[in-house]
């Protein structure tokens, strides 16, 4: 199974905004793609202090939007599909 370079983390009772964790190598392109689709970060993207167990560097992108989780998932999936074909 191929690892996803971006994951979507829905809001919870502790965090009210939706968060994407994107591999550092695709983070800027994904951020640009979100902005093209009128989704802007709630605050500047940041690199969490901890990385994944494999040492993978990620960028945390928090967004506050009226879009549904399904639409955000669709945007992420479309971006990932287009990135695979390039």
PDB file of C-alpha atoms in Angstrom:
ATOM      1  CA  UNK A   1       0.000   0.000   0.000  1.00  0.00           C
ATOM      2  CA  UNK A   2       1.366   3.407  -0.994  1.00  0.00           C
ATOM      3  CA  UNK A   3       1.792   5.946   1.762  1.00  0.00           C
ATOM      4  CA  UNK A   4      -0.186   9.165   1.288  1.00  0.00           C
ATOM      5  CA  UNK A   5       1.909  12.318   1.181  1.00  0.00           C
ATOM      6  CA  UNK A   6      -0.964  14.320   2.711  1.00  0.00           C
ATOM      7  CA  UNK A   7      -3.470  13.369   5.382  1.00  0.00           C
ATOM      8  CA  UNK A   8      -6.618  15.197   6.487  1.00  0.00           C
ATOM      9  CA  UNK A   9      -7.302  15.496  10.205  1.00  0.00           C
ATOM     10  CA  UNK A  10     -10.882  16.592  10.957  1.00  0.00           C
ATOM     11  CA  UNK A  11     -11.774  18.960  13.803  1.00  0.00           C
ATOM     12  CA  UNK A  12     -12.264  17.468  17.256  1.00  0.00           C
ATOM     13  CA  UNK A  13     -13.555  18.679  20.596  1.00  0.00           C
ATOM     14  CA  UNK A  14      -9.975  19.831  21.332  1.00  0.00           C
ATOM     15  CA  UNK A  15      -9.211  21.459  17.979  1.00  0.00           C
ATOM     16  CA  UNK A  16     -11.908  23.303  16.058  1.00  0.00           C
ATOM     17  CA  UNK A  17     -10.091  23.692  12.735  1.00  0.00           C
ATOM     18  CA  UNK A  18      -9.355  21.145  10.040  1.00  0.00           C
ATOM     19  CA  UNK A  19      -5.693  20.263   9.650  1.00  0.00           C
ATOM     20  CA  UNK A  20      -3.694  18.780   6.814  1.00  0.00           C
ATOM     21  CA  UNK A  21      -0.318  17.182   7.422  1.00  0.00           C
ATOM     22  CA  UNK A  22       1.649  17.326   4.187  1.00  0.00           C
ATOM     23  CA  UNK A  23       5.093  15.965   3.440  1.00  0.00           C
ATOM     24  CA  UNK A  24       7.475  18.880   3.226  1.00  0.00           C
ATOM     25  CA  UNK A  25       8.251  18.027  -0.418  1.00  0.00           C
ATOM     26  CA  UNK A  26       4.638  18.681  -1.538  1.00  0.00           C
ATOM     27  CA  UNK A  27       3.493  21.188   1.095  1.00  0.00           C
ATOM     28  CA  UNK A  28       4.021  24.394  -0.894  1.00  0.00           C
ATOM     29  CA  UNK A  29       2.373  23.020  -4.044  1.00  0.00           C
ATOM     30  CA  UNK A  30      -0.576  21.776  -1.965  1.00  0.00           C
ATOM     31  CA  UNK A  31      -0.861  25.112  -0.178  1.00  0.00           C
ATOM     32  CA  UNK A  32      -0.924  26.903  -3.554  1.00  0.00           C
ATOM     33  CA  UNK A  33      -3.591  24.458  -4.764  1.00  0.00           C
ATOM     34  CA  UNK A  34      -5.749  25.114  -1.696  1.00  0.00           C
ATOM     35  CA  UNK A  35      -5.460  28.881  -2.225  1.00  0.00           C
ATOM     36  CA  UNK A  36      -6.510  28.460  -5.875  1.00  0.00           C
ATOM     37  CA  UNK A  37      -9.642  26.762  -4.529  1.00  0.00           C
ATOM     38  CA  UNK A  38     -10.354  29.572  -2.040  1.00  0.00           C
ATOM     39  CA  UNK A  39      -9.143  27.632   0.995  1.00  0.00           C
ATOM     40  CA  UNK A  40      -6.681  29.682   3.026  1.00  0.00           C
ATOM     41  CA  UNK A  41      -4.719  28.739   6.121  1.00  0.00           C
ATOM     42  CA  UNK A  42      -6.118  29.748   9.468  1.00  0.00           C
ATOM     43  CA  UNK A  43      -2.555  30.659  10.483  1.00  0.00           C
ATOM     44  CA  UNK A  44       0.826  30.282   8.773  1.00  0.00           C
ATOM     45  CA  UNK A  45       1.760  26.651   8.063  1.00  0.00           C
ATOM     46  CA  UNK A  46       4.314  25.244  10.475  1.00  0.00           C
ATOM     47  CA  UNK A  47       6.522  22.234  10.968  1.00  0.00           C
ATOM     48  CA  UNK A  48       5.584  20.309  14.120  1.00  0.00           C
ATOM     49  CA  UNK A  49       8.412  19.709  16.585  1.00  0.00           C
ATOM     50  CA  UNK A  50       8.088  15.968  16.167  1.00  0.00           C
ATOM     51  CA  UNK A  51       8.381  14.057  12.923  1.00  0.00           C
ATOM     52  CA  UNK A  52       6.925  10.678  12.054  1.00  0.00           C
ATOM     53  CA  UNK A  53       8.509   7.425  13.230  1.00  0.00           C
ATOM     54  CA  UNK A  54      10.443   7.248   9.958  1.00  0.00           C
ATOM     55  CA  UNK A  55      11.810  10.774  10.435  1.00  0.00           C
ATOM     56  CA  UNK A  56       9.538  12.169   7.736  1.00  0.00           C
ATOM     57  CA  UNK A  57       9.301  15.961   7.858  1.00  0.00           C
ATOM     58  CA  UNK A  58       5.762  17.286   7.561  1.00  0.00           C
ATOM     59  CA  UNK A  59       4.114  20.686   7.420  1.00  0.00           C
ATOM     60  CA  UNK A  60       0.919  21.307   9.377  1.00  0.00           C
ATOM     61  CA  UNK A  61      -1.650  23.349   7.447  1.00  0.00           C
ATOM     62  CA  UNK A  62      -4.658  24.429   9.506  1.00  0.00           C
ATOM     63  CA  UNK A  63      -7.687  25.727   7.631  1.00  0.00           C
ATOM     64  CA  UNK A  64     -10.894  27.293   8.871  1.00  0.00           C
ATOM     65  CA  UNK A  65     -13.502  27.022   6.146  1.00  0.00           C
ATOM     66  CA  UNK A  66     -17.188  26.512   5.571  1.00  0.00           C
ATOM     67  CA  UNK A  67     -16.395  23.652   3.174  1.00  0.00           C
ATOM     68  CA  UNK A  68     -17.454  20.193   4.285  1.00  0.00           C
ATOM     69  CA  UNK A  69     -14.973  17.498   5.247  1.00  0.00           C
ATOM     70  CA  UNK A  70     -16.070  15.618   2.134  1.00  0.00           C
ATOM     71  CA  UNK A  71     -15.173  18.592  -0.093  1.00  0.00           C
ATOM     72  CA  UNK A  72     -11.797  19.022   1.611  1.00  0.00           C
ATOM     73  CA  UNK A  73     -11.144  15.295   1.144  1.00  0.00           C
ATOM     74  CA  UNK A  74     -12.098  15.639  -2.517  1.00  0.00           C
ATOM     75  CA  UNK A  75      -9.682  18.565  -2.979  1.00  0.00           C
ATOM     76  CA  UNK A  76      -6.891  16.573  -1.347  1.00  0.00           C
ATOM     77  CA  UNK A  77      -7.607  13.481  -3.465  1.00  0.00           C
ATOM     78  CA  UNK A  78      -7.700  15.539  -6.673  1.00  0.00           C
ATOM     79  CA  UNK A  79      -4.369  17.164  -5.817  1.00  0.00           C
ATOM     80  CA  UNK A  80      -2.769  13.801  -5.028  1.00  0.00           C
ATOM     81  CA  UNK A  81      -4.113  12.260  -8.250  1.00  0.00           C
ATOM     82  CA  UNK A  82      -2.759  15.131 -10.345  1.00  0.00           C
ATOM     83  CA  UNK A  83       0.609  14.941  -8.570  1.00  0.00           C
ATOM     84  CA  UNK A  84       0.889  11.232  -9.452  1.00  0.00           C
ATOM     85  CA  UNK A  85       0.304  11.886 -13.153  1.00  0.00           C
ATOM     86  CA  UNK A  86       2.939  14.629 -13.443  1.00  0.00           C
TER      87      UNK A  86
END
